[in-house]
Short mmCIF file of C-alpha atoms in Angstrom, two decimals:
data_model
loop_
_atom_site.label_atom_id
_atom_site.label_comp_id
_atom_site.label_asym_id
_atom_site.label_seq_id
_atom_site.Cartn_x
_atom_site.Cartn_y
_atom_site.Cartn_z
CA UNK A 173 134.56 75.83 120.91
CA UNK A 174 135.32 78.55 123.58
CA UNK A 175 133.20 77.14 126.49
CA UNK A 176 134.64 74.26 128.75
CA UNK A 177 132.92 71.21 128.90
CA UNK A 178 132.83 68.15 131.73
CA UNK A 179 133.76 65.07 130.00
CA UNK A 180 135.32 63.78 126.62
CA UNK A 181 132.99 60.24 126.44
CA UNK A 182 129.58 60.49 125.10
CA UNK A 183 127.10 57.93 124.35
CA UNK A 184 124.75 57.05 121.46
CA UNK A 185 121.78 59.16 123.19
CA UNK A 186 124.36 61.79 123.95
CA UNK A 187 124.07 62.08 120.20
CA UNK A 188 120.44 61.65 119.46
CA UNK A 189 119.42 63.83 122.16
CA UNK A 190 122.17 66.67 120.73
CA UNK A 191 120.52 66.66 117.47
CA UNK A 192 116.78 67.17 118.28
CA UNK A 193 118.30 69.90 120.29
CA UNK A 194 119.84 71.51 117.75
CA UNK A 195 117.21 70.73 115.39
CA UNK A 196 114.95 72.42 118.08
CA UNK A 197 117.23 75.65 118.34
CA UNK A 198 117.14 76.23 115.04
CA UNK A 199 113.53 76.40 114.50
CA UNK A 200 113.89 78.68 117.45
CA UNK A 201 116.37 80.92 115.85
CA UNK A 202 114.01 80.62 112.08
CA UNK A 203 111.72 82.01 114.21
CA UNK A 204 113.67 84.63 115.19
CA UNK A 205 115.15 85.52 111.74
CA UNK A 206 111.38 85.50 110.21
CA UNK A 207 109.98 88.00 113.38
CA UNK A 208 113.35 90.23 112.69
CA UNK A 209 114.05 89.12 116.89
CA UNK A 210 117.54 89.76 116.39
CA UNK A 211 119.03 92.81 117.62
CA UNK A 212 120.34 95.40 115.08
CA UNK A 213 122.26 97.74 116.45
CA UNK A 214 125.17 99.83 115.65
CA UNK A 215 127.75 98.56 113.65
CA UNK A 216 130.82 97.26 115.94
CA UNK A 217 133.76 95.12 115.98
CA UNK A 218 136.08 93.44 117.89
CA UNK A 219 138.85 90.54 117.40
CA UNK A 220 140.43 87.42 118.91
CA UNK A 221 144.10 86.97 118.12
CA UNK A 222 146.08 83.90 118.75
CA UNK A 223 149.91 84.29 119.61
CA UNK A 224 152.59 81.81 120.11
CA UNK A 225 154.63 81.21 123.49
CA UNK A 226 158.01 80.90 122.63
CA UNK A 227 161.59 80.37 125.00
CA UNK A 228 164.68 81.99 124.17
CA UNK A 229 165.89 79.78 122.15
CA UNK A 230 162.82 80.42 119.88
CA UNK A 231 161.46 77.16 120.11
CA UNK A 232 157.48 76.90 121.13
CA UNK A 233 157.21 76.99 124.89
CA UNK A 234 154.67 75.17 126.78
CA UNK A 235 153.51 77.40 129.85
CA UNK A 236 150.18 78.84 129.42
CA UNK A 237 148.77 77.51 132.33
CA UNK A 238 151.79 79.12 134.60
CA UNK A 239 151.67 82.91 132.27
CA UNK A 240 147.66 82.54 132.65
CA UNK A 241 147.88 82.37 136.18
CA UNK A 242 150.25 85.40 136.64
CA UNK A 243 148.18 87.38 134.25
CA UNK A 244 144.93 86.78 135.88
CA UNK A 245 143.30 88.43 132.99
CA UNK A 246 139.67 87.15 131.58
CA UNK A 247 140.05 88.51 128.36
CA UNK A 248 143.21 86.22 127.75
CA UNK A 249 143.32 82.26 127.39
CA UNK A 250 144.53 78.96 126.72
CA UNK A 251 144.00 77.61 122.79
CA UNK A 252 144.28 73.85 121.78
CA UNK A 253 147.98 73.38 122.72
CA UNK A 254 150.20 74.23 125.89
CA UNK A 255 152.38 76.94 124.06
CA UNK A 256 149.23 79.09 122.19
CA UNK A 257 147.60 81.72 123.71
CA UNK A 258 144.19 84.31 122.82
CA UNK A 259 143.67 87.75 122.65
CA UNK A 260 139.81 88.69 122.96
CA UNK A 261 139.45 92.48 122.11
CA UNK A 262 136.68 94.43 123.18
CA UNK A 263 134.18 95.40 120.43
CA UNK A 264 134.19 99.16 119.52
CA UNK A 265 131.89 101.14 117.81
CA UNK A 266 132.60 102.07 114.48
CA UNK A 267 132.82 105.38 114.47
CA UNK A 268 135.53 107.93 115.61
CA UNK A 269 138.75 106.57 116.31
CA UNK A 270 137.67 103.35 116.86
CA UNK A 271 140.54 101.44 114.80
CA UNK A 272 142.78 103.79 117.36
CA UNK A 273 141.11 102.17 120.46
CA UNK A 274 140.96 98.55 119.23
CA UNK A 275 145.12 99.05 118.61
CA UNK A 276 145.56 100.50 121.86
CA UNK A 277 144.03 97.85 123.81
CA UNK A 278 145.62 95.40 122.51
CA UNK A 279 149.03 96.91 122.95
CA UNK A 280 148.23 97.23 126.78
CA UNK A 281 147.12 93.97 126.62
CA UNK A 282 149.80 92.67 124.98
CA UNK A 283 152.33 94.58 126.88
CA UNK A 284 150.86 93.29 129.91
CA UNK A 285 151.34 89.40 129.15
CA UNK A 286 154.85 90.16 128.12
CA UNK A 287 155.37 90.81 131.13
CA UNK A 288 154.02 88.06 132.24
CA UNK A 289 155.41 85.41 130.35
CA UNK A 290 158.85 87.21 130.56
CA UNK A 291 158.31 85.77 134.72
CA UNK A 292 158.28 82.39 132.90
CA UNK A 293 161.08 82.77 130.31
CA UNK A 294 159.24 83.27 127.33
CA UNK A 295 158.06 85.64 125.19
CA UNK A 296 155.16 86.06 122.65
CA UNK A 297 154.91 85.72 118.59
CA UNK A 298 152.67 86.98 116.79
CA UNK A 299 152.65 85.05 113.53
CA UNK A 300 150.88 82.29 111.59
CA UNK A 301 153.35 79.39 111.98
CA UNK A 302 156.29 79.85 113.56
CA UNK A 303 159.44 78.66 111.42
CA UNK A 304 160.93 76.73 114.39
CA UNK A 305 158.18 74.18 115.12
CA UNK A 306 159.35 70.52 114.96
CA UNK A 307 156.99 67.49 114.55
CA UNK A 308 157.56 66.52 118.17
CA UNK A 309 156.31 69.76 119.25
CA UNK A 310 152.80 68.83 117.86
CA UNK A 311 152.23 66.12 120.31
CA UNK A 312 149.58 65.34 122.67
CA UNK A 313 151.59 65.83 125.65
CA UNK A 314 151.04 69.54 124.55
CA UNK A 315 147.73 69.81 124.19
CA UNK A 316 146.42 72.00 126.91
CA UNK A 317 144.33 70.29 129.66
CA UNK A 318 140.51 70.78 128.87
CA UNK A 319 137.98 68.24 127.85
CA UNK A 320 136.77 70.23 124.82
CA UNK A 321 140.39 69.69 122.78
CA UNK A 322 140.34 65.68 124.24
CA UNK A 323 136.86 65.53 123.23
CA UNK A 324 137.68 66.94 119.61
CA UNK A 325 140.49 65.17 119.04
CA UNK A 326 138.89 61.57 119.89
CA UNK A 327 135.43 62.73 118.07
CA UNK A 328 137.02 63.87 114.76
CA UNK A 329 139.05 60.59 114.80
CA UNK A 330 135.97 58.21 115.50
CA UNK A 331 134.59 59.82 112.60
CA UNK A 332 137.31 58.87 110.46
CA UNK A 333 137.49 55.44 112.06
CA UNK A 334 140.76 55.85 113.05
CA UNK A 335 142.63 56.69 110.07
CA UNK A 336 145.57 59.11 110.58
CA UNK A 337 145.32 62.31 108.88
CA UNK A 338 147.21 63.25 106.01
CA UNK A 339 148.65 66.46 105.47
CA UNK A 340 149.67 67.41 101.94
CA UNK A 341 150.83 70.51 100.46
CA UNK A 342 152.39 71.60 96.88
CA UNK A 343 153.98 74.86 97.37
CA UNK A 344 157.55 76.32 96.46
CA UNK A 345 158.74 73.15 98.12
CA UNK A 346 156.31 70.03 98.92
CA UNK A 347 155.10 68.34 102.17
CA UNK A 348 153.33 64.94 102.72
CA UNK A 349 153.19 63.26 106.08
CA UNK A 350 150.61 61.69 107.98
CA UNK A 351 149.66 62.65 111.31
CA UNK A 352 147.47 61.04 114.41
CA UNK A 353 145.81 63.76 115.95
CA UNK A 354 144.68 67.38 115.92
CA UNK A 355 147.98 69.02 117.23
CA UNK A 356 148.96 69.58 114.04
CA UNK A 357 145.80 73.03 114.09
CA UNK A 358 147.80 74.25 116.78
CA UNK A 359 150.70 75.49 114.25
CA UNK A 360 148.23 78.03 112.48
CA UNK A 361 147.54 81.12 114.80
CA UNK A 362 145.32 83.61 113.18
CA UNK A 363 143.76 86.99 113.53
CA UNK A 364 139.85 87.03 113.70
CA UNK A 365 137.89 89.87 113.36
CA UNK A 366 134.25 90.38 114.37
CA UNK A 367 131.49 92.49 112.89
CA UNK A 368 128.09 92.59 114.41
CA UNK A 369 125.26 92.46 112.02
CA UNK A 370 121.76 93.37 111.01
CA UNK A 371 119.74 89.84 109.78
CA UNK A 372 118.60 91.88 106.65
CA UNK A 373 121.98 92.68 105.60
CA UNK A 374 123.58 89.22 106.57
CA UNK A 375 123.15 87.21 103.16
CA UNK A 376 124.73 90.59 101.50
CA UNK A 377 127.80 90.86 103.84
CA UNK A 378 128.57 87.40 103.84
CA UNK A 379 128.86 87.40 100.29
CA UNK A 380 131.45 90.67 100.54
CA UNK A 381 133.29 88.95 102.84
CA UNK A 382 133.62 85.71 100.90
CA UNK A 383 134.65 87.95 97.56
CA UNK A 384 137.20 89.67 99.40
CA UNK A 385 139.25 86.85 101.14
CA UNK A 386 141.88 86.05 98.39
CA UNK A 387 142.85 90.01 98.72
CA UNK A 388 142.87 90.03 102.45
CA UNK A 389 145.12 87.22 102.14
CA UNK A 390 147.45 87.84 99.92
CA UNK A 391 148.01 91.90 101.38
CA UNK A 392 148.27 89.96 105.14
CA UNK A 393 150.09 86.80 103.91
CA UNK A 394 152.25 85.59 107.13
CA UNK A 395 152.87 81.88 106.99
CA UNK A 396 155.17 80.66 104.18
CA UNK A 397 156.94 77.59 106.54
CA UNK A 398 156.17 74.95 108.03
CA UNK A 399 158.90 72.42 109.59
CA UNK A 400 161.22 73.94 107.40
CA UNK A 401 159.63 73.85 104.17
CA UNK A 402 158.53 76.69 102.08
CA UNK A 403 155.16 76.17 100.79
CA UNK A 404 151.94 78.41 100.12
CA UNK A 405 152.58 82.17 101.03
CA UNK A 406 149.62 81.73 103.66
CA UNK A 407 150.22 78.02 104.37
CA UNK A 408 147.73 78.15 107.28
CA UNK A 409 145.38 77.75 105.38
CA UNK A 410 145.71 74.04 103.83
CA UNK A 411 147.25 73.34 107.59
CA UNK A 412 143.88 74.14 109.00
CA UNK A 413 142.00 72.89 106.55
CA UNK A 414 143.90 69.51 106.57
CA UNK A 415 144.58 69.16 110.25
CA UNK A 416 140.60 68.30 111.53
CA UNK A 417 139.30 66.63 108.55
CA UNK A 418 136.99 64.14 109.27
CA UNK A 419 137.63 62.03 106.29
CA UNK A 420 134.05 62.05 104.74
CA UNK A 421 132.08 63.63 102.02
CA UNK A 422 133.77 67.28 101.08
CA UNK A 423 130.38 68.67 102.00
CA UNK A 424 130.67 67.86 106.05
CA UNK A 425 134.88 68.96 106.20
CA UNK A 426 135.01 70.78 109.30
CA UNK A 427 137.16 73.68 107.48
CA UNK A 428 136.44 75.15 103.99
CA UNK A 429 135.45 78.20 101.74
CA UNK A 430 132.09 76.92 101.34
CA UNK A 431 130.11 76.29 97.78
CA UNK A 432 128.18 79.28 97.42
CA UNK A 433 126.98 82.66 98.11
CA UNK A 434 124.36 83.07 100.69
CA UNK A 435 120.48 83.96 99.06
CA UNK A 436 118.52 85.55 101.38
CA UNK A 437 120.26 85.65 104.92
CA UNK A 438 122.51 83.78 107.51
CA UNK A 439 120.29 82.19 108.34
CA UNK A 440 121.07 79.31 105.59
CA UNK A 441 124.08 78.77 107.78
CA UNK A 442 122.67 77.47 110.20
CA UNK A 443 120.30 75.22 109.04
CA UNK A 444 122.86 73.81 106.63
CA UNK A 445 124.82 72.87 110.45
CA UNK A 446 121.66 71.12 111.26
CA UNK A 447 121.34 69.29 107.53
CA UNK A 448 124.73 68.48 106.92
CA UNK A 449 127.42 68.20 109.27
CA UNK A 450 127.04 65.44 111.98
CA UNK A 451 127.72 66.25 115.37
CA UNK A 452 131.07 66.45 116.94
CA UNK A 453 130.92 67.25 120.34
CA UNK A 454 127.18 66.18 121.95
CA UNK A 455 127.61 68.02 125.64
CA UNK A 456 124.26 68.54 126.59
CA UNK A 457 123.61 71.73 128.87
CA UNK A 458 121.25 72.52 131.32
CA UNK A 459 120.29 75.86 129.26
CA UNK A 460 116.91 77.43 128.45
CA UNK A 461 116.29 76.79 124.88
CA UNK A 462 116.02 80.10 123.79
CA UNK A 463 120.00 80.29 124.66
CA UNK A 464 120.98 78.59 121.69
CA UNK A 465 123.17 76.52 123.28
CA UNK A 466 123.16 73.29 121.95
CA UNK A 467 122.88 75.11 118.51
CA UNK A 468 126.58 77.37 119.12
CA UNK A 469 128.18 74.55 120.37
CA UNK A 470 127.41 72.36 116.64
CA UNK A 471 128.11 75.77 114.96
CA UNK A 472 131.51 76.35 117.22
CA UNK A 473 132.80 73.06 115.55
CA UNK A 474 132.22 74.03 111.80
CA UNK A 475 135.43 76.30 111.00
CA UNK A 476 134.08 78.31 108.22
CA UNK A 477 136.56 80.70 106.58
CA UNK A 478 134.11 83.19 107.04
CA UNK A 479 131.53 82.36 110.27
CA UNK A 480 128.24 83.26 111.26
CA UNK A 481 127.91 83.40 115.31
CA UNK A 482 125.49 84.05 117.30
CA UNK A 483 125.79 85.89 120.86
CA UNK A 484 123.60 87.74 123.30
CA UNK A 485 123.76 91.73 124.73
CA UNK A 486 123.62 91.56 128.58
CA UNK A 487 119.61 92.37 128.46
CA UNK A 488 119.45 88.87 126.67
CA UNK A 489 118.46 90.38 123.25
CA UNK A 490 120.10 88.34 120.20
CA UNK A 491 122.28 89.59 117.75
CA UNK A 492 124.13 88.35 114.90
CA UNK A 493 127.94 88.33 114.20
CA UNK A 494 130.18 87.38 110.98
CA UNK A 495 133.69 86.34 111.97
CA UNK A 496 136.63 86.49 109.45
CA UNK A 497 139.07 83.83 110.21
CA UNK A 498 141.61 83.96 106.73
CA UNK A 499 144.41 86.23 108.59
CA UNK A 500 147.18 85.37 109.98
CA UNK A 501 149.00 86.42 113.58
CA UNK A 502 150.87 89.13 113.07
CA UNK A 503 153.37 90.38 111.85
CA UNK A 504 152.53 93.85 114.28
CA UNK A 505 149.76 95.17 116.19
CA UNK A 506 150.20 98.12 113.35
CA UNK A 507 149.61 95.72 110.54
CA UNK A 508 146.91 93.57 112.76
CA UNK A 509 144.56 96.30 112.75
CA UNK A 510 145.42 97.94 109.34
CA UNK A 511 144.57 94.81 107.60
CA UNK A 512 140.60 94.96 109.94
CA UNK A 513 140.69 98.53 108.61
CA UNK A 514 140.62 97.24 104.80
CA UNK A 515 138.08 94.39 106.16
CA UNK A 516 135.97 96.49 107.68
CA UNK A 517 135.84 99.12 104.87
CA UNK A 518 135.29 96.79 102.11
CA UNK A 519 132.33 95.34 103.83
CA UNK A 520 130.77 98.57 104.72
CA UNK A 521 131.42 99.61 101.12
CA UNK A 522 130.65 96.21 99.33
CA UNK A 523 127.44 95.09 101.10
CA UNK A 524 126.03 98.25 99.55
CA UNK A 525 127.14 98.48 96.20
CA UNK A 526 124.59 98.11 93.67
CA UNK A 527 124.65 96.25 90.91
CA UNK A 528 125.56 94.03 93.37
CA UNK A 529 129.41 92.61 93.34
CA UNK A 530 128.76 88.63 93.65
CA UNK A 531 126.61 89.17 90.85
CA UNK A 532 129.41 90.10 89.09
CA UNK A 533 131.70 87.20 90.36
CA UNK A 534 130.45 83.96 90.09
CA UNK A 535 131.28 81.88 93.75
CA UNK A 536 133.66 79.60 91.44
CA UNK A 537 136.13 82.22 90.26
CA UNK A 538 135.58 83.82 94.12
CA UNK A 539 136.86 80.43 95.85
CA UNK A 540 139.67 80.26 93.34
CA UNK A 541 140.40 83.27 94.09
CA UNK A 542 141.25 82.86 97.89
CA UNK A 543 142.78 79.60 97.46
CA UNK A 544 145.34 81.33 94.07
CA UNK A 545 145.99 84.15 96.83
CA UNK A 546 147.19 82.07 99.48
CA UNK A 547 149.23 80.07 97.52
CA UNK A 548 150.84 82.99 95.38
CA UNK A 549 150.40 85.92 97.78
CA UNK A 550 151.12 89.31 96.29
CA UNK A 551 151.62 87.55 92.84
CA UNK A 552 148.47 86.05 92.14
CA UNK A 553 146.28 86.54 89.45
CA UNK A 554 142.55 86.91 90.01
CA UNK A 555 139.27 87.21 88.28
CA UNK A 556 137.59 90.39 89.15
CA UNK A 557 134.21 92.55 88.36
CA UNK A 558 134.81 93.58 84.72
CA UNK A 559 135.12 89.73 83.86
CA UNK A 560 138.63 89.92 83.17
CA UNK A 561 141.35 88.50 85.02
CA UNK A 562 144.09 91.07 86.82
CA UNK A 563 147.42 90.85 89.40
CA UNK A 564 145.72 90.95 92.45
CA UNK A 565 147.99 93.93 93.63
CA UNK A 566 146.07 95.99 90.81
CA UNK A 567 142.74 95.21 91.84
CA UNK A 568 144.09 96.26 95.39
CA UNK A 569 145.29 99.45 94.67
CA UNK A 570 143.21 100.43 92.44
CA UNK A 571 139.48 98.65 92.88
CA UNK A 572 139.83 97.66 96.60
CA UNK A 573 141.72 100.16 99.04
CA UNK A 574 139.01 102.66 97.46
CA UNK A 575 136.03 101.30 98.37
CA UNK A 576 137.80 100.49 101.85
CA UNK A 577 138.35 104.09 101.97
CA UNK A 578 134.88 105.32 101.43
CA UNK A 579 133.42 102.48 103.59
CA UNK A 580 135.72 103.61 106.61
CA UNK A 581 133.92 107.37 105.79
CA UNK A 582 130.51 105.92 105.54
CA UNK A 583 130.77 104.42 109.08
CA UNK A 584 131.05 107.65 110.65
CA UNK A 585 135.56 107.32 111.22
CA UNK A 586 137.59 110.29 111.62
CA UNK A 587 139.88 111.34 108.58
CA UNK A 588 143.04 111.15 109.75
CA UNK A 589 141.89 107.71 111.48
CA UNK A 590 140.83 106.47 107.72
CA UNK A 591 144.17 107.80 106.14
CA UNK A 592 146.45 106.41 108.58
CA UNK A 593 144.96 103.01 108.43
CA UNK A 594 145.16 102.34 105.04
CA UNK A 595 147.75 104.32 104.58
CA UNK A 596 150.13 101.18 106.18
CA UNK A 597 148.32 98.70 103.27
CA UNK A 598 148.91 101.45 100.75
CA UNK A 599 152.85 101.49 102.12
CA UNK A 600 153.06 97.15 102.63
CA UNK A 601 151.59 97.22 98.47
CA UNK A 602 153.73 99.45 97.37
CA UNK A 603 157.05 98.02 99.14
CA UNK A 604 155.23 93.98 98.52
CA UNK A 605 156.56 93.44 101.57
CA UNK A 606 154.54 91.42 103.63
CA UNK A 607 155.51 89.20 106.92
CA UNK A 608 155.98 86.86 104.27
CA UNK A 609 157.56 88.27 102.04
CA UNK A 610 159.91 89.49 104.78
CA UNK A 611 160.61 85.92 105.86
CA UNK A 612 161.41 85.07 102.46
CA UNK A 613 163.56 87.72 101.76
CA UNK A 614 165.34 87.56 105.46
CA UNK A 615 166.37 83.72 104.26
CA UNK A 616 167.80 84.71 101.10
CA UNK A 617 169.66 86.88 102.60
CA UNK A 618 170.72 84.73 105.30
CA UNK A 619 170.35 81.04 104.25
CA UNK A 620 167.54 79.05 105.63
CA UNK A 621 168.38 79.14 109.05
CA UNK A 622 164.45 78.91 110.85
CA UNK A 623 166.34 79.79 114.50
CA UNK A 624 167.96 82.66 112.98
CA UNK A 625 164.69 83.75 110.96
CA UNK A 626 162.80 83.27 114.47
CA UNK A 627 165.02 85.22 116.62
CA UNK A 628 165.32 88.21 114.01
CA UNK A 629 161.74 88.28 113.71
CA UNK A 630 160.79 88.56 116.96
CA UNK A 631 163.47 91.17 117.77
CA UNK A 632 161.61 93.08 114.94
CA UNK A 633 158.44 92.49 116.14
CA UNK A 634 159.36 94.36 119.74
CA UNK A 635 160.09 97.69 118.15
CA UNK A 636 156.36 97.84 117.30
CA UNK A 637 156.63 99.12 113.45
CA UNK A 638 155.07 97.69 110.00
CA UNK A 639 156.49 95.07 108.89
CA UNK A 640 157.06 97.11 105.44
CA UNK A 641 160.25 98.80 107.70
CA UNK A 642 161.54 95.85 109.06
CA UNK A 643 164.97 95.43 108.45
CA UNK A 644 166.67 92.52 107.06
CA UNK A 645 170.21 92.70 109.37
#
């Protein structure tokens, strides 16, 4: 969903045509898969990381095109509505200091478009949702100008023949609206990291990754309102989920957890694209076939919690990526790339352990899992290896942040590099406070005032520390 494209109307042969393509593609990339075509090089990761625009009164503020401009940066741009912006982070080798680097890029980067947007009288917020967006901010007059986000947002409601959406979530407090257009995805700003991957291994860290998302969330929980309502602890999630549904069988929603481990590789992905999910967005290109085009695009419109992708080195060769898209923005750069340190760890650790762990776990008590940990957060119950069920701070501290550590060692990273790291989750455990917990306890303290919570988060966000020393005043 990255790439521009030239118009929003399609036809009926716009469609056809799309599908043999894609169809096409992927015998391409079976091919590929079955010759062992795609590259597999040294592990490596990178990120994108979506931020909020935001005036000083701490309401969402619609200027990306004017802060883009000033920044003149490639690596940073516009997202689905006129007051999000993205962060894409270099990939790094994992080795060394790498976790180092990645942080210290995107604190330049960051710093940088401060700057920037402080020439248009806003600043930046880094967090899932931010506590003072209002219905009428999630209008159409604020979607940003590009024919992909007018092209999704007539496709997804053609497919459900015009029926709002309805957004419904049970939390501490309850929320049920309905809603006529995609604007509502453009509350939800998340943190997605990128790990480049060997075919062979792909079923295996897939699988990892899917087993370890209820953890991740809860430890990196950041989103507990929406419109003034205190719901799941990482209410993003149903928000995302809800906001593109297409309305049709629960096999072709756009957004989900998915229904079962992966068998032998990726590869399964993408041919259950092809099989089972119509197309959304038929722009035909004028690309070799061997580019995949046709076949990213389909994929690009499938919001898997966990995401194959494919992508190409600059000599053409294909590789393989698996992108993690259950964290939230936020709450600091500090916390950002602590919580890809545990990621990364656990599925350098995990993809090798033998027995192996989701043969342990069936994919039923995985799912529930992730869903009971955003939800609940830091107080969730899970089912773990042993069969038994356990807080999921316990199976943190004592099953998780482990294997994290000696998967950060196998990679080839310094010591002190693994140690500070996970030393911050260690610290955010042990206090429980995460950005939402923080938000919680900052309106107990104060009463729910979302202006006040905005403006004393964001104040805490400039001075750069966890979020497990934030202060409350």
């Amino acid at each position: 969903m990255g790439q521009d494209i030239a118009s929003s109307r399609f036809t009926e042969q716009d469609f056809a045509e799309f599908s043999r393509r894609v169809r096409d593609e992927t015998r391409i990339l079976e091919q590929w898969f079955a010759e062992g075509r795609l590259d597999d090089g040294e592990p490596s990761a990178g990120f994108e990381l979506e931020a909020w625009l935001v005036d000083a009164a701490g309401h969402p503020a619609p200027r990306i095109e004017s802060v883009l401009a000033t920044l003149d940066d490639p690596s940073v741009v516009p997202e689905l509505a006129t007051f999000n912006i993205e962060f894409n982070g270099a990939a790094a080798h994992l080795r060394g200091s790498a976790l180092s680097t990645l942080a210290q890029d995107l604190r330049a980067t960051l710093e940088r478009t401060t700057q920037a947007a402080g020439r248009h009288d806003c600043r930046l917020g880094l967090i899932g949702i931010l506590p003072t967006v209002r219905p009428e901010d999630l209008r159409l007059d604020f979607m940003t100008p590009r024919e992909r986000y007018r092209a999704l947002n007539e496709q997804v409601f053609a497919q459900r023949h015009g029926h709002p959406l309805r957004l419904r979530i049970e939390g501490r407090e309850r929320i049920d609206l309905e809603w006529c257009d995609v604007m509502l995805e453009s509350a939800a700003t998340s943190f997605q990291i990128h790990i480049r991957i060997g075919a062979q291994e792909s079923a295996r860290v897939y699988n990892a990754a899917k087993l370890i998302s209820g953890p991740l969330v809860a430890i990196g929980a950041n989103s507990p309102y929406l419109f003034g309502r205190d719901l799941w602890d990482e209410t993003r999630i149903p928000l995302f989920e809800q906001a593109v549904s297409v309305g049709g069988p629960i096999l072709q929603e756009r957004v989900g957890f998915g229904f079962r481990y992966a068998r032998h590789s990726l590869l399964e992905t993408f041919q259950s694209n092809r099989d089972d999910y119509p197309v959304l967005l038929p722009h035909l290109m004028d690309e070799p076939p061997e580019r995949l085009a046709h076949l990213r695009l389909h994929n690009g419109t499938i919001w898997r919690w966990n995401r194959p992708l494919i992508g190409f080195e600059p000599d053409g060769r294909p590789h393989l990526r698996l992108e993690h898209r259950t964290l939230p923005s936020g709450p600091s750069v500090a916390d950002l790339i602590a919580n890809a340190a545990l990621y990364l760890g656990l599925i350098a650790h995990l993809s090798r352990e033998q027995p192996s762990p989701e043969s342990r776990l069936a994919f039923a008590h995985t799912k529930r899992n992730f869903y009971a940990c955003a939800r609940e957060g830091l107080s969730a119950d899970i089912g773990w290896l042993d069969g038994r069920t356990h807080p999921v701070t316990q199976v943190l501290a004592e099953a998780l942040i482990p294997r994290a550590r000696q998967g950060l060692s196998d990679l080839g990273l310094d010591p002190p590099e693994i140690d500070h790291w996970l030393g911050l989750i260690e610290r955010r455990l042990a206090t429980g406070r995460t950005g939402t917990r923080w938000q919680r306890d900052w309106v107990r303290r104060h009463g729910p005032d979302m202006m006040g919570l905005t403006q004393a988060y964001l104040e805490q966000q400039t001075h750069g520390r966890p979020v497990h020393e934030w202060s409350l005043d």
